[in-house]
Structures are given as C-alpha cells and as structure tokens.
Coordinates of C-alpha atoms and ligand atoms in Angstrom, one line a residue:
Chain A
M273 CA 2.1 6.2 -21.8
R274 CA -1.1 4.1 -21.3
G275 CA 0.0 3.8 -17.7
M276 CA 0.4 7.4 -17.1
Y277 CA -3.0 8.2 -18.7
A278 CA -4.7 5.6 -16.4
V279 CA -2.9 7.1 -13.4
F280 CA -4.0 10.9 -14.6
K281 CA -7.6 9.9 -15.0
R282 CA -7.6 8.3 -11.5
E283 CA -6.1 11.4 -10.1
L284 CA -8.5 13.6 -11.9
K285 CA -11.5 12.0 -10.7
A286 CA -10.1 12.3 -7.0
Y287 CA -9.8 15.9 -7.3
L288 CA -13.1 16.1 -8.7
F289 CA -14.7 14.0 -5.9
S290 CA -12.7 16.0 -3.2
P291 CA -13.5 19.4 -1.8
I292 CA -10.0 20.6 -1.9
A293 CA -10.0 21.4 -5.7
Y294 CA -13.3 23.5 -5.4
V295 CA -12.4 25.3 -2.4
V296 CA -8.9 26.4 -3.9
M297 CA -10.4 27.4 -7.1
T298 CA -13.3 29.4 -5.5
I299 CA -10.9 31.3 -3.2
F300 CA -8.4 32.0 -6.2
L301 CA -11.3 33.1 -8.3
V302 CA -12.8 35.3 -5.4
I303 CA -9.6 36.9 -4.7
S304 CA -8.5 37.5 -8.1
G305 CA -11.7 38.9 -8.8
Y306 CA -11.6 41.3 -6.0
I307 CA -8.3 42.4 -7.1
F308 CA -9.3 43.0 -10.8
Y309 CA -12.2 44.9 -9.7
S310 CA -10.5 47.3 -7.4
N311 CA -7.8 47.7 -10.0
L312 CA -10.5 48.5 -12.6
A313 CA -12.2 50.8 -10.2
I314 CA -8.9 52.7 -9.4
F315 CA -7.8 52.9 -12.9
S316 CA -11.5 54.2 -14.0
I317 CA -11.3 57.0 -11.4
I318 CA -7.9 58.1 -12.8
S319 CA -9.1 57.8 -16.1
F320 CA -11.9 59.9 -15.6
Q321 CA -9.6 62.6 -13.9
A322 CA -7.5 62.4 -17.0
I323 CA -10.3 63.3 -19.3
Q324 CA -10.7 66.7 -17.4
Q325 CA -6.9 67.2 -17.1
P326 CA -5.6 65.9 -20.3
Q327 CA -1.7 66.2 -18.9
F328 CA -2.2 63.2 -17.0
A329 CA -3.5 61.1 -19.9
S330 CA 0.2 60.4 -21.3
G331 CA 1.3 56.9 -20.3
L332 CA -2.1 55.5 -19.0
N333 CA -3.3 52.5 -20.4
V334 CA -5.3 49.4 -19.4
S335 CA -2.2 47.0 -19.7
E336 CA 0.0 48.7 -17.5
G337 CA -3.1 49.8 -15.0
V338 CA -5.0 46.6 -14.7
V339 CA -3.7 43.6 -16.6
R340 CA 0.0 43.9 -15.1
P341 CA -1.0 44.2 -11.6
L342 CA -3.6 41.5 -12.0
F343 CA -1.2 39.0 -13.1
G344 CA 1.3 40.1 -10.4
D345 CA -1.4 39.5 -7.7
M346 CA -2.4 36.0 -9.2
G347 CA 1.0 35.0 -9.0
I348 CA 1.2 35.6 -5.3
I349 CA -2.0 34.2 -4.6
L350 CA -0.8 30.8 -6.4
V351 CA 2.3 30.6 -4.1
F352 CA -0.2 29.8 -1.2
M353 CA -2.8 27.8 -3.4
A354 CA -0.6 25.4 -5.7
P355 CA 0.8 23.6 -2.4
L356 CA -2.9 23.0 -1.4
L357 CA -3.6 21.5 -4.9
T358 CA -0.4 19.1 -4.9
M359 CA 0.0 18.0 -1.0
R360 CA -2.3 14.9 -1.5
L361 CA -0.8 13.5 -4.6
F362 CA 1.9 11.4 -2.9
A363 CA 1.5 11.8 0.8
E364 CA -2.0 10.3 0.8
E365 CA -1.0 7.2 -1.0
R366 CA 2.1 6.7 1.3
K367 CA -0.1 7.2 4.2
S368 CA -2.7 4.8 3.4
G369 CA -0.4 2.4 2.0
T370 CA -1.8 2.2 -1.5
M371 CA 1.8 3.4 -2.9
E372 CA 2.7 -0.2 -2.4
L373 CA 0.3 -1.7 -4.9
L374 CA 0.8 1.5 -7.2
L375 CA 4.6 0.8 -7.3
T376 CA 4.0 -2.9 -8.2
F377 CA 1.8 -2.5 -11.1
P378 CA 3.5 -2.6 -14.4
L379 CA 4.2 1.2 -14.6
R380 CA 7.5 3.2 -14.6
D381 CA 7.8 5.7 -11.9
M382 CA 7.6 8.5 -14.4
E383 CA 4.5 7.4 -15.5
I384 CA 3.3 7.8 -12.0
I385 CA 4.9 11.2 -11.5
L386 CA 3.7 12.5 -14.7
G387 CA 0.1 11.2 -14.3
K388 CA -0.4 13.1 -11.0
F389 CA 1.6 16.1 -12.1
F390 CA -0.7 16.3 -15.3
A391 CA -3.9 15.6 -13.2
A392 CA -2.9 18.7 -10.7
L393 CA -2.1 20.8 -14.0
V394 CA -5.4 20.2 -15.5
I395 CA -7.2 21.4 -12.5
Y396 CA -5.1 24.5 -12.4
L397 CA -5.7 25.1 -16.0
L398 CA -9.3 24.9 -15.2
M399 CA -8.7 27.7 -12.6
V400 CA -6.8 29.7 -14.9
A401 CA -9.4 29.6 -17.7
A402 CA -12.1 30.7 -15.4
T403 CA -10.2 33.8 -14.8
A404 CA -10.4 34.7 -18.5
V405 CA -13.7 36.4 -17.5
Y406 CA -11.8 39.4 -16.4
P407 CA -9.9 40.1 -19.7
I408 CA -12.9 39.3 -21.6
L409 CA -14.8 42.1 -19.7
L410 CA -11.9 44.3 -20.5
L411 CA -12.2 43.3 -24.1
V412 CA -16.1 44.1 -24.3
F413 CA -15.8 47.5 -22.7
G414 CA -12.4 48.7 -23.7
E415 CA -9.3 47.9 -25.7
P416 CA -6.6 46.3 -23.9
E417 CA -3.4 45.3 -25.9
L418 CA -3.5 41.6 -26.7
G419 CA 0.1 41.0 -26.4
P420 CA 0.4 41.5 -22.8
L421 CA -2.6 39.5 -22.1
I422 CA -1.3 36.3 -24.0
A423 CA 2.1 36.4 -22.7
G424 CA 0.6 37.2 -19.1
Y425 CA -1.6 34.1 -19.6
L426 CA 1.5 32.0 -20.9
G427 CA 3.6 33.1 -17.9
L428 CA 0.8 32.4 -15.2
I429 CA 0.4 28.8 -16.7
L430 CA 4.1 28.2 -16.8
M431 CA 4.8 29.5 -13.3
G432 CA 1.9 27.5 -12.0
A433 CA 3.0 24.3 -13.6
A434 CA 6.6 24.9 -12.1
F435 CA 4.8 25.5 -8.8
L436 CA 2.9 22.1 -9.2
A437 CA 5.9 20.1 -9.9
L438 CA 7.6 21.6 -6.9
G439 CA 4.3 20.6 -4.8
T440 CA 4.3 17.0 -6.4
W441 CA 7.9 16.6 -5.4
A442 CA 7.3 17.9 -1.9
S443 CA 4.4 15.7 -1.6
S444 CA 6.4 12.7 -2.1
L445 CA 8.6 13.5 0.9
T446 CA 6.2 12.7 3.5
E447 CA 3.1 10.7 4.6
N448 CA 1.6 14.0 5.9
Q449 CA -0.2 16.3 3.7
I450 CA 0.1 19.5 5.8
V451 CA 3.8 18.7 6.1
A452 CA 3.9 18.4 2.2
A453 CA 2.1 21.7 1.8
V454 CA 4.1 23.5 4.2
I455 CA 7.5 22.4 2.5
A456 CA 6.0 23.5 -0.8
F457 CA 4.9 26.7 0.5
G458 CA 8.2 27.4 2.1
M459 CA 10.3 26.6 -0.8
L460 CA 8.1 28.7 -3.2
L461 CA 8.4 31.5 -1.0
L462 CA 12.1 31.0 -0.9
F463 CA 12.3 31.1 -4.7
W464 CA 10.1 34.2 -4.6
I465 CA 12.2 36.3 -2.6
I466 CA 15.8 34.8 -3.5
G467 CA 16.3 37.8 -5.9
W468 CA 15.7 40.3 -2.9
A469 CA 19.1 39.9 -1.2
T470 CA 21.3 40.3 -4.4
S471 CA 22.7 43.7 -3.1
L472 CA 24.3 42.1 -0.1
A473 CA 25.4 39.0 -1.9
P474 CA 29.0 38.4 -3.1
P475 CA 29.7 39.1 -6.7
L476 CA 29.1 35.8 -8.2
L477 CA 26.0 35.1 -6.6
R478 CA 24.8 38.7 -7.2
Q479 CA 24.8 37.6 -10.7
I480 CA 23.1 34.2 -10.4
L481 CA 20.6 34.8 -7.7
P482 CA 18.1 37.1 -10.0
H483 CA 18.0 34.5 -12.5
V484 CA 17.1 31.9 -9.9
S485 CA 14.3 33.8 -8.5
I486 CA 10.8 32.9 -9.9
I487 CA 9.2 36.2 -10.0
E488 CA 12.0 37.8 -12.1
H489 CA 11.2 35.7 -14.9
Y490 CA 7.3 35.9 -14.3
G491 CA 7.5 39.8 -14.6
N492 CA 8.8 39.7 -18.1
F493 CA 5.8 37.8 -19.1
S494 CA 3.1 40.1 -17.8
K495 CA 5.2 43.1 -19.7
G496 CA 4.2 41.2 -22.7
V497 CA 7.5 40.0 -23.4
I498 CA 8.0 36.2 -24.1
A499 CA 12.0 35.6 -24.1
T500 CA 13.5 32.2 -24.6
H501 CA 15.5 32.4 -21.3
D502 CA 12.2 32.8 -19.5
L503 CA 10.7 30.0 -21.0
L504 CA 13.5 27.7 -20.5
Y505 CA 14.0 28.6 -16.8
Y506 CA 10.3 27.1 -16.2
L507 CA 10.8 24.2 -18.2
L508 CA 13.9 23.7 -16.5
F509 CA 12.4 24.2 -13.2
I510 CA 9.6 21.7 -14.0
G511 CA 12.0 19.2 -15.2
F512 CA 14.3 19.5 -12.3
F513 CA 11.4 18.8 -9.7
L514 CA 9.7 16.2 -11.7
F515 CA 13.2 14.4 -11.9
A516 CA 14.0 14.9 -8.4
N517 CA 10.7 13.4 -7.4
Q518 CA 12.1 10.1 -9.6
I519 CA 15.2 9.8 -7.8
G520 CA 13.6 10.3 -4.4
L521 CA 11.2 7.4 -5.2
E522 CA 13.8 5.2 -6.3
S523 CA 16.2 6.0 -3.3
R524 CA 13.3 5.2 -1.0
K525 CA 12.7 1.8 -2.8
W526 CA 16.1 1.0 -2.0
R527 CA 16.0 1.8 1.7
G528 CA 12.4 0.2 1.7
R529 CA 10.8 3.5 3.1
V530 CA 8.1 4.0 0.6
Chain B
M407 CA 8.5 -20.0 -11.4
I408 CA 10.1 -18.3 -8.7
E409 CA 13.9 -18.8 -7.9
V410 CA 15.4 -17.1 -5.1
E411 CA 19.1 -17.2 -4.3
G412 CA 20.8 -15.6 -1.6
L413 CA 18.3 -12.6 -1.0
T414 CA 19.4 -10.2 1.9
K415 CA 17.7 -7.2 2.7
F416 CA 18.8 -4.4 5.1
Y417 CA 16.6 -1.6 6.4
G418 CA 19.2 0.8 7.2
P419 CA 21.4 -1.1 9.9
V420 CA 18.4 -3.4 10.3
R421 CA 18.7 -6.8 8.7
A422 CA 15.3 -8.1 7.7
I423 CA 16.3 -11.2 5.7
E424 CA 19.4 -12.8 5.2
D425 CA 20.6 -15.2 2.6
V426 CA 17.2 -16.5 1.7
T427 CA 17.1 -19.3 -1.0
F428 CA 14.4 -21.2 -2.3
R429 CA 12.5 -22.5 -5.4
V430 CA 8.9 -22.7 -6.1
E431 CA 7.9 -24.7 -9.3
K432 CA 5.2 -24.1 -11.8
G433 CA 1.7 -24.8 -10.4
E434 CA 2.6 -25.1 -6.8
I435 CA 1.0 -23.6 -3.7
V436 CA 3.7 -22.8 -1.4
G437 CA 3.3 -21.5 2.1
F438 CA 5.8 -18.9 3.7
L439 CA 5.4 -19.5 7.1
G440 CA 7.0 -17.7 10.0
P441 CA 6.0 -15.5 13.1
N442 CA 5.7 -11.8 12.9
G443 CA 8.8 -9.9 12.0
A444 CA 10.4 -13.1 10.4
G445 CA 10.9 -11.3 7.2
K446 CA 7.9 -12.8 5.0
T447 CA 6.6 -9.4 3.8
T448 CA 10.0 -8.1 3.1
T449 CA 10.5 -11.2 0.9
M450 CA 7.4 -10.9 -1.0
R451 CA 7.8 -7.3 -1.4
I452 CA 11.2 -8.1 -3.2
L453 CA 9.4 -10.7 -5.3
A454 CA 6.6 -8.3 -6.4
C455 CA 9.4 -5.7 -7.2
F456 CA 8.2 -3.3 -4.8
M457 CA 11.8 -3.0 -3.8
P458 CA 15.1 -4.3 -4.7
P459 CA 17.2 -6.7 -2.4
T460 CA 20.3 -5.5 -0.7
Q461 CA 22.2 -8.8 -2.2
G462 CA 21.1 -11.8 -3.8
R463 CA 19.0 -12.8 -7.1
A464 CA 15.2 -13.4 -7.3
V465 CA 13.8 -14.5 -10.7
V466 CA 10.0 -14.7 -10.9
A467 CA 8.1 -16.0 -14.2
G468 CA 11.5 -16.0 -16.0
Y469 CA 12.5 -12.4 -15.3
D470 CA 15.1 -10.9 -12.8
V471 CA 13.5 -8.7 -10.4
L472 CA 16.3 -6.1 -10.5
E473 CA 17.0 -6.2 -14.3
Q474 CA 13.4 -6.3 -15.7
P475 CA 10.9 -5.5 -13.0
L476 CA 8.1 -4.4 -15.5
E477 CA 8.3 -7.8 -17.2
V478 CA 8.0 -9.5 -13.5
R479 CA 5.2 -7.2 -12.7
R480 CA 3.2 -7.9 -16.0
R481 CA 3.3 -11.4 -15.0
V482 CA 2.7 -11.3 -11.2
G483 CA -0.5 -10.8 -9.2
Y484 CA 0.4 -9.2 -5.8
L485 CA -1.7 -8.7 -2.7
P486 CA 0.0 -6.8 0.1
E487 CA -0.5 -7.5 3.7
N488 CA -3.2 -4.8 4.5
V489 CA -5.0 -4.9 1.3
P490 CA -4.6 -1.3 0.4
L491 CA -7.2 0.4 -2.0
Y492 CA -8.5 3.6 -2.6
P493 CA -11.3 4.0 -0.2
D494 CA -13.2 6.7 -2.4
M495 CA -13.7 4.6 -5.4
T496 CA -16.3 2.1 -6.2
V497 CA -15.2 -1.5 -7.1
T498 CA -15.7 -1.3 -10.5
G499 CA -14.1 2.0 -11.0
Y500 CA -11.0 0.7 -9.1
L501 CA -10.9 -2.4 -11.1
Q502 CA -11.1 -0.5 -14.2
F503 CA -8.3 1.5 -13.2
V504 CA -6.0 -1.4 -12.5
A505 CA -7.2 -3.2 -15.6
E506 CA -5.9 0.0 -17.4
V507 CA -2.8 0.1 -15.6
K508 CA -2.1 -3.5 -16.1
G509 CA -2.6 -3.2 -19.8
V510 CA -5.7 -5.2 -20.4
P511 CA -7.1 -4.1 -23.8
R512 CA -10.1 -1.7 -23.6
R513 CA -12.6 -4.1 -25.1
L514 CA -11.6 -6.9 -22.8
R515 CA -11.8 -4.8 -19.8
K516 CA -15.5 -5.1 -18.9
Q517 CA -15.6 -8.8 -19.5
K518 CA -12.3 -9.4 -17.7
I519 CA -13.7 -7.5 -14.4
E520 CA -16.7 -9.6 -14.6
E521 CA -14.7 -12.9 -14.7
V522 CA -12.5 -12.0 -11.6
L523 CA -15.5 -10.5 -9.8
E524 CA -17.3 -13.9 -10.4
A525 CA -14.3 -16.1 -9.5
C526 CA -13.6 -14.0 -6.2
G527 CA -17.4 -14.3 -5.5
A528 CA -17.7 -10.2 -5.0
T529 CA -20.1 -9.8 -8.1
E530 CA -22.9 -8.3 -5.9
M531 CA -20.4 -5.6 -4.5
A532 CA -19.5 -4.3 -8.1
G533 CA -21.1 -1.0 -7.4
R534 CA -20.2 -0.3 -3.8
L535 CA -17.8 2.1 -2.6
I536 CA -14.6 0.3 -1.3
S537 CA -14.6 2.3 2.0
R538 CA -17.9 0.7 2.7
L539 CA -16.8 -2.9 2.1
S540 CA -16.4 -5.6 4.9
K541 CA -13.1 -6.8 5.6
G542 CA -13.8 -10.3 3.6
Y543 CA -15.1 -8.4 0.6
R544 CA -11.8 -6.1 0.6
Q545 CA -9.9 -9.0 0.7
R546 CA -11.8 -10.4 -2.6
V547 CA -11.4 -7.3 -4.3
G548 CA -7.9 -7.2 -3.4
L549 CA -7.7 -10.7 -5.0
C550 CA -9.8 -9.4 -7.9
Q551 CA -7.2 -6.7 -8.6
A552 CA -4.2 -9.2 -8.4
L553 CA -5.9 -11.5 -10.8
L554 CA -6.9 -8.9 -13.6
N555 CA -3.5 -9.3 -15.6
D556 CA -4.1 -13.3 -15.6
P557 CA -0.8 -13.6 -13.7
E558 CA 1.3 -16.6 -13.8
V559 CA 2.3 -16.1 -10.3
L560 CA 0.3 -14.9 -7.3
I561 CA 2.1 -13.4 -4.3
L562 CA -0.4 -13.3 -1.2
D563 CA 0.9 -11.6 2.0
E564 CA -1.1 -12.9 4.8
P565 CA -4.5 -13.3 2.8
T566 CA -6.5 -14.3 5.7
I567 CA -5.4 -12.0 8.4
G568 CA -8.1 -10.1 10.2
L569 CA -11.0 -12.3 8.9
D570 CA -13.5 -14.1 10.5
P571 CA -13.4 -18.0 10.7
R572 CA -16.0 -18.3 8.0
Q573 CA -14.4 -15.9 5.9
I574 CA -11.3 -17.7 6.3
I575 CA -12.6 -20.7 5.2
E576 CA -13.9 -19.2 2.1
I577 CA -10.8 -17.4 1.0
R578 CA -8.6 -20.6 1.6
Q579 CA -10.9 -22.4 -0.6
L580 CA -10.9 -19.5 -3.2
I581 CA -7.0 -19.8 -3.0
K582 CA -7.0 -23.5 -3.8
D583 CA -9.0 -22.9 -6.6
L584 CA -7.1 -20.3 -8.0
G585 CA -4.1 -22.5 -7.5
A586 CA -5.3 -25.1 -9.9
Q587 CA -4.0 -22.9 -12.8
R588 CA -1.3 -20.9 -11.0
T589 CA 1.7 -20.8 -9.0
I590 CA 1.0 -19.4 -5.6
I591 CA 3.1 -18.1 -3.1
L592 CA 1.3 -16.9 0.1
S593 CA 2.6 -16.1 3.7
T594 CA 1.1 -16.7 7.1
H595 CA 1.8 -16.9 10.6
I596 CA -0.9 -19.2 11.2
L597 CA 0.0 -22.9 11.2
P598 CA -3.1 -24.7 10.3
E599 CA -3.2 -22.5 7.3
V600 CA -0.3 -24.2 5.4
S601 CA -1.2 -27.7 6.0
M602 CA -4.7 -26.7 4.8
T603 CA -3.6 -24.9 1.6
C604 CA -0.2 -25.6 0.6
Q605 CA 1.6 -28.4 -0.9
R606 CA 5.0 -27.2 0.4
V607 CA 6.0 -24.8 3.2
I608 CA 8.9 -22.6 3.6
I609 CA 9.6 -21.8 7.4
I610 CA 11.5 -18.6 7.8
N611 CA 12.7 -17.3 11.2
E612 CA 14.2 -14.0 12.0
G613 CA 15.2 -13.5 8.6
R614 CA 16.6 -17.0 7.7
I615 CA 15.2 -19.9 6.2
V616 CA 14.8 -23.0 8.6
A617 CA 13.1 -25.6 6.7
V618 CA 11.6 -26.3 3.3
D619 CA 9.7 -29.3 2.8
T620 CA 5.9 -30.7 2.4
P621 CA 3.8 -30.2 5.4
G622 CA 3.9 -34.1 5.7
N623 CA 7.7 -34.5 5.6
L624 CA 8.2 -31.7 8.1
Q625 CA 6.1 -33.5 10.5
A626 CA 7.6 -37.0 9.9
G627 CA 11.2 -35.9 9.6
L628 CA 11.3 -33.6 12.7
Q629 CA 10.5 -36.4 14.9
K630 CA 13.6 -37.6 16.1
G631 CA 11.9 -41.1 16.4
A632 CA 8.4 -42.6 16.8
Q633 CA 6.4 -41.7 20.0
L634 CA 3.9 -44.2 21.4
V635 CA 1.3 -43.7 24.1
L636 CA 0.5 -46.6 26.4
Q637 CA -1.9 -46.9 29.0
V638 CA -1.2 -50.0 31.3
R639 CA -2.8 -51.3 34.6
G640 CA -0.2 -52.6 36.9
P641 CA 2.6 -51.4 39.1
A642 CA 3.6 -48.1 37.6
E643 CA 7.5 -48.6 38.5
A644 CA 7.6 -52.1 37.5
V645 CA 5.8 -51.5 34.1
E646 CA 8.3 -48.5 33.5
R647 CA 11.3 -50.7 34.3
E648 CA 10.0 -53.6 31.9
L649 CA 9.1 -51.1 29.1
R650 CA 12.6 -49.5 29.2
R651 CA 14.1 -53.0 28.6
V652 CA 12.5 -53.5 25.2
A653 CA 14.8 -53.2 22.3
G654 CA 14.6 -49.9 20.5
V655 CA 13.2 -48.0 23.3
V656 CA 15.2 -44.8 24.1
E657 CA 13.0 -43.1 26.8
V658 CA 9.9 -43.8 28.8
R659 CA 8.1 -41.1 30.7
R660 CA 5.4 -42.0 33.4
Q661 CA 2.3 -39.7 33.5
E662 CA 0.2 -39.5 36.5
A663 CA -1.3 -42.6 37.7
R664 CA -5.0 -42.7 37.7
G665 CA -7.0 -43.8 40.8
D666 CA -7.8 -47.2 39.3
G667 CA -4.2 -48.4 38.9
V668 CA -4.1 -47.5 35.0
C669 CA -0.9 -45.6 34.4
S670 CA 0.1 -43.9 30.9
F671 CA 3.4 -44.0 29.5
V672 CA 4.9 -42.0 26.5
V673 CA 7.4 -44.4 24.9
E674 CA 10.1 -42.5 22.5
C675 CA 11.8 -45.1 20.5
D676 CA 14.4 -45.2 17.5
R677 CA 12.9 -44.3 14.1
G678 CA 12.2 -47.4 12.1
A679 CA 12.2 -49.6 15.2
E680 CA 9.1 -51.8 15.3
V681 CA 8.6 -51.9 19.0
Q682 CA 4.7 -52.3 19.3
E683 CA 4.6 -55.7 19.3
E684 CA 7.6 -56.0 21.8
L685 CA 6.0 -53.8 24.0
A686 CA 2.6 -55.6 24.2
A687 CA 4.4 -58.8 24.6
A688 CA 6.2 -57.5 27.6
V689 CA 3.2 -56.0 29.3
V690 CA 1.2 -59.4 28.4
R691 CA 3.9 -61.5 29.8
N692 CA 3.8 -59.6 33.1
Q693 CA 0.2 -60.4 33.3
W694 CA -0.7 -56.7 33.4
G695 CA -3.6 -55.1 31.7
L696 CA -2.8 -53.4 28.3
R697 CA -5.4 -50.7 27.9
E698 CA -4.0 -48.9 25.0
L699 CA -1.2 -48.7 22.6
R700 CA -0.9 -46.0 19.9
A701 CA 1.5 -43.9 17.9
T702 CA 1.5 -40.2 18.1
G703 CA 2.6 -37.9 15.3
L704 CA 4.0 -34.3 15.9
T705 CA 1.5 -31.6 14.6
L706 CA 2.9 -29.0 12.0
E707 CA 2.4 -26.8 15.3
D708 CA 5.2 -29.0 17.1
V709 CA 7.4 -28.8 14.2
F710 CA 7.3 -25.1 13.8
I711 CA 7.8 -24.5 17.4
R712 CA 10.7 -26.9 17.5
L713 CA 12.2 -25.6 14.3
V714 CA 12.0 -21.9 15.6
T715 CA 13.2 -22.5 19.1
H716 CA 15.9 -25.1 18.1
E717 CA 17.5 -22.3 15.8
A718 CA 17.4 -19.7 18.5
H719 CA 19.0 -22.0 21.0
E720 CA 21.9 -22.5 18.4
E721 CA 22.3 -19.2 17.9
E722 CA 22.7 -18.5 21.4
A723 CA 25.1 -21.2 21.8
A724 CA 27.3 -20.0 19.1
A725 CA 27.2 -16.4 20.5
Ligands
LIG2083 N1 10.3 -0.3 6.5 C1 11.0 -1.0 7.4 N2 12.0 -0.3 8.1 C2 12.8 -0.8 9.1 N3 12.6 -2.1 9.6 C3 11.6 -2.8 9.1 C4 10.8 -2.4 7.9 N4 9.9 -3.0 7.4 C5 10.2 -4.2 8.3 N5 11.3 -3.9 9.1 C6 11.7 -5.1 10.1 O1 12.4 -6.2 9.3 C7 12.0 -7.2 9.8 C8 11.2 -8.2 8.9 O2 10.0 -7.5 8.9 P1 8.7 -8.3 7.8 O3 9.5 -8.5 6.4 O4 7.6 -7.2 7.9 O5 8.2 -9.5 8.5 P2 6.9 -10.3 8.6 O6 6.2 -9.9 7.4 O7 7.3 -11.8 8.5 O8 6.0 -10.1 10.0 C9 11.2 -7.0 11.2 O9 12.3 -7.0 12.2 C10 10.8 -5.6 11.1 O10 10.8 -4.9 12.2
LIG2084 MG1 4.3 -9.2 7.3

C-alpha cells in the first residue's frame, strides 16, 4: 500500500507537470461545454414554442432534453481522450528504461499498476468535476431531476475508470506512446460498437454481445437507473484489465523484455 | 551474501548465460569481468530480482530471488547499466520517491537523503533537475538511490561506463569507500578497473564463468611458468644455444638484435625453477656481457585475453 501511494504521488506530479493532462482537460471541457450549450439552446427554443402551443409540452423535461444527451456525448469524447491520458503510464518508463529500476524496488507489480491507474483516475475525476458547472447552471435556472444527474455521473465515472484501466494495460504493451494510444482507442471503439452487429450474429452471440458493449451499460445510468449488473460490468471490466496488465508484466519479466 | 548456482537464462531461443555458479562472501568487493555481450547484465538483473532465471538458483542476502523477491529487493541496492532516472524530477524529489518506495520511515527520510547525498558527493546538486545533471552526477544520484535502503548488497552494472577519467577515479574511490561496510558486486568490461577496486574477480565470457580468483592469483596462476627477459652483449645465436642448455628453461625467443651487438631474449622456464643464477652464470662463463635480467609478470589484461580466447579455441576444437 505504501509503495502504491508513492507510485501514485509520483505519477500524479508527472501529470501535473506535463502539458498532456491540461490539453486533454481543456479539450474535454470545451467540447462538452459546447454540446451542453447547444442542447440547452435547442431545448429552450422548443420549450418556448411549447408555451405557445401547450399540446407539445407533454414529455418535455430537462433530463431528457439536456442531461441525457450531454452524458451520451461526454462518453463519446472520452473514447478519444482517455487513451491520451493513459498512453504515457508504462510506455514512457519502458522506453526510458526507468521500468528496470522501478521493478527492482521492493514493490509488488500490482502496487505499480494501481498507483499509475489511480493517478490517471484522479486526473480524470478532476476533469469530470469541472463539468459539474453545467448541471449546477441547470439547478440554478431550472429544476432538473436529481436522479438521472447523479446516476449519470456515477456512470460517467465508472465508464471513465474502465477506459483508463484498458488504456493503462495498452500502455504496458509497447514502448511507443502513440501505439499505446492507438491500441487503447481501437479497443474502446470496438467495445463501443460491438453491440451493433447483433442482428447478424448467431443466436448465442446475439445474447452475449449487447452485454459486452460498453455503451449498453452506460445508457442505463444516464436514464437514471443504477442497476447491479451495470455496476458489476464496469467493475469486472476494470478488474480484468488491471489483472491482464499484471499477467503481461509477469510474462514479460520471464522473457526478459520489460 | 550472494550464492549463485547453475544459473541459466534464455531470451527466447537466445542463451544469455549458462550454468553460472559463484559465491560472494559478506564484505567482499567482487568484479564481474567480461567483454560486451558476455552476460554480465543478465546475471545482475537476475540477482536484483528484475527478472527470474530460466534455470538455477540465486540466493541474495539470505533470500531466494525466485521465492522471496521482495525480501531480496529490500536488502539490495541496484544500479542498472544506463542509470535510468526520471529526467523531469529534481534530485531531492526523486530520492524522496525512492525513499518512500523503499520504505524509509517518514521522519528519517530527509536525514537519510542528506546522508546519501553527502556520501556520494552530490549534495550541491540536491535541487537540480535530473535532466540537467552531468553524466558523473547522474551516476552519483544513481548510487544515492541504491543506498537509500541501507542495502547489505550493492549490485552495480558498469558503474564507470561513459565517465571521463577524473570522474572514473572518483567513482572508483567512492565504491571502495562504500565497500567498507557492504558486499558489492560490480560488472565491468574494463580490465584495470577490477585490479583497482576488487578483491576478487569473476571472469565471464559468452555466458559462462571462465575463472574466479583474486586478481593477483589469476595473474600468477595463468602464467604457464615464469618469464624472464635477458639482454646480453655477444653473438646472438651462440647465446641462444647456451641459454637453452640451462636446466629448467623451456623456451628461448630471440628479439631483434640492436646495432651494438646487444640482443634481448625472452626465456620461459618451468614454474618454480630458479634459473636466474644459472642463466647469469652461463653468460658470464662465456665472457659475454650481461646487461639485464628481470622477471616479467602477465598483466591482468594478458590473463583476460588468454582466458577468453583459450575458451573460444577449446569450443571450436570440440565442435
Ligand atoms: N532483452 C534481450 N533479448 C534478447 N537477447 C538479449 C537481451 N538482453 C541481452 N541479450 C543477449 O544476451 C547476451 C548477454 O547480454 P548481456 O547480459 O547484456 O551482456 P553484457 O552485460 O555482459 O554486455 C548477449 O548476447 C545479448 O545479445
Ligand atoms: Mg551489460
């Protein structure tokens, strides 16, 4: 634990002293801000019309009209941004050779992996916290339902953590940060779209694939539903990639290719 | 302190070391000597618990590297070949990180860091960014990091590589000082380094140990016999004939004659044979002029080259 905390602190400092975290955060906030603004603008126009023509007003609410699309879009931006946050974690150490010293310190492999993963997670949480401005604006000027907001954030955080776990694993596969980012991006995209092909798949896969898809589980959260199997999916996803990372590390040690 | 038995490591199909066996006693400074690609780094990485061996056993500071790597790592300080440090950290920041990782208690950290900086002569660089350090200071900071956990064993892979001559002398002295209370194994492909810093030397070539001894014994032991150099004024051929007749002489090689009729000879004789007096008597008896008579020793360099090439020849012959 002590070792993990030390690795975590060092990683976190490395993030704060390098531009990548700031660039990713800025882009994420700018794009999600723009999406929030345009959704809100469209929503107000529709609401305004609804005042004049009350038959349209039924079924119109902020959660459906603004909050859900916002979470949906933030999820998509995240597919692009998470790999950029994690690509450095192992690839850089492998390239510069510092991995050799790190692995001879009295640390368990998992302490190293978790330390790095949590550092990326904290940066991500900061980024997510900054997006809280949008719902706060909604709370000040309107009355959005709290349920979908809270569930949406829980979903966003869990899905982000899953992306980061996958990205951290991808970073341990190569010495090249770009390659690490591309692998992570490709895998995330695959997990995102995997549910699309279900209609063509054989019956067994047709049942399984939707549950593997990352977006499927995310959708429930932004509807305001917190279901055990969605929680479990993300926790298993995170656990799987952290564990895969450890196995990979161990096997590269045996082969002497760290 | 270090016990290595039958250590073998394959990188895929490539065999880096094979059946490496040696011991290092507590308090020794041992040199691990071999040409590039001999398997020094591989062996040291296994000892530092960076990677497991394919076969064999290594016990460092009382713990097996395969079974209790964490216990070994707590008791070992390792300096890898290219001194990989984080360039974007300051020296103190880096050492703080290492101290924390190595479990130095919080209240002792500051003092401990000052101590190792002092011991390695890097105090004045404490606030400097690692990317701005000279090669010599990088090496010192590398040593600092290895020393932070008060290791019983120091494993140093080519600690003087890439340094300028003055820095080399300083680092060697530093290693000697550190060796006063610790067991040190250091690798090098530079010969004079071992005779200067080490009490014992392990010579490795193409993944196998070819010799283990003190630098002095290696020099003596490899000499097939004693070698003498003679300078005699007189008829070269007659002198050579006469010298060969002395009991105990195995071989006489005549060097180029100088203009003034003085000629040098290299005389090889059986080990233990005391031939100097006999040789001198033979020269005097023939009324030639004896200009010089001295024993030559092999340098460690000769030993090294002989050992390494000798092995290669044997292998060729066997194949
Ligand atoms: N990661 C690796 N993958 C494949 N072969 C390697 C690797 N590291 C070293 N080798 C090979 O193993 C042998 C021993 O290398 P090494 O231990 O680095 O020697 P030294 O440190 O004595 O120069 C060399 O032939 C080298 O090419
Ligand atoms: Mg080497």
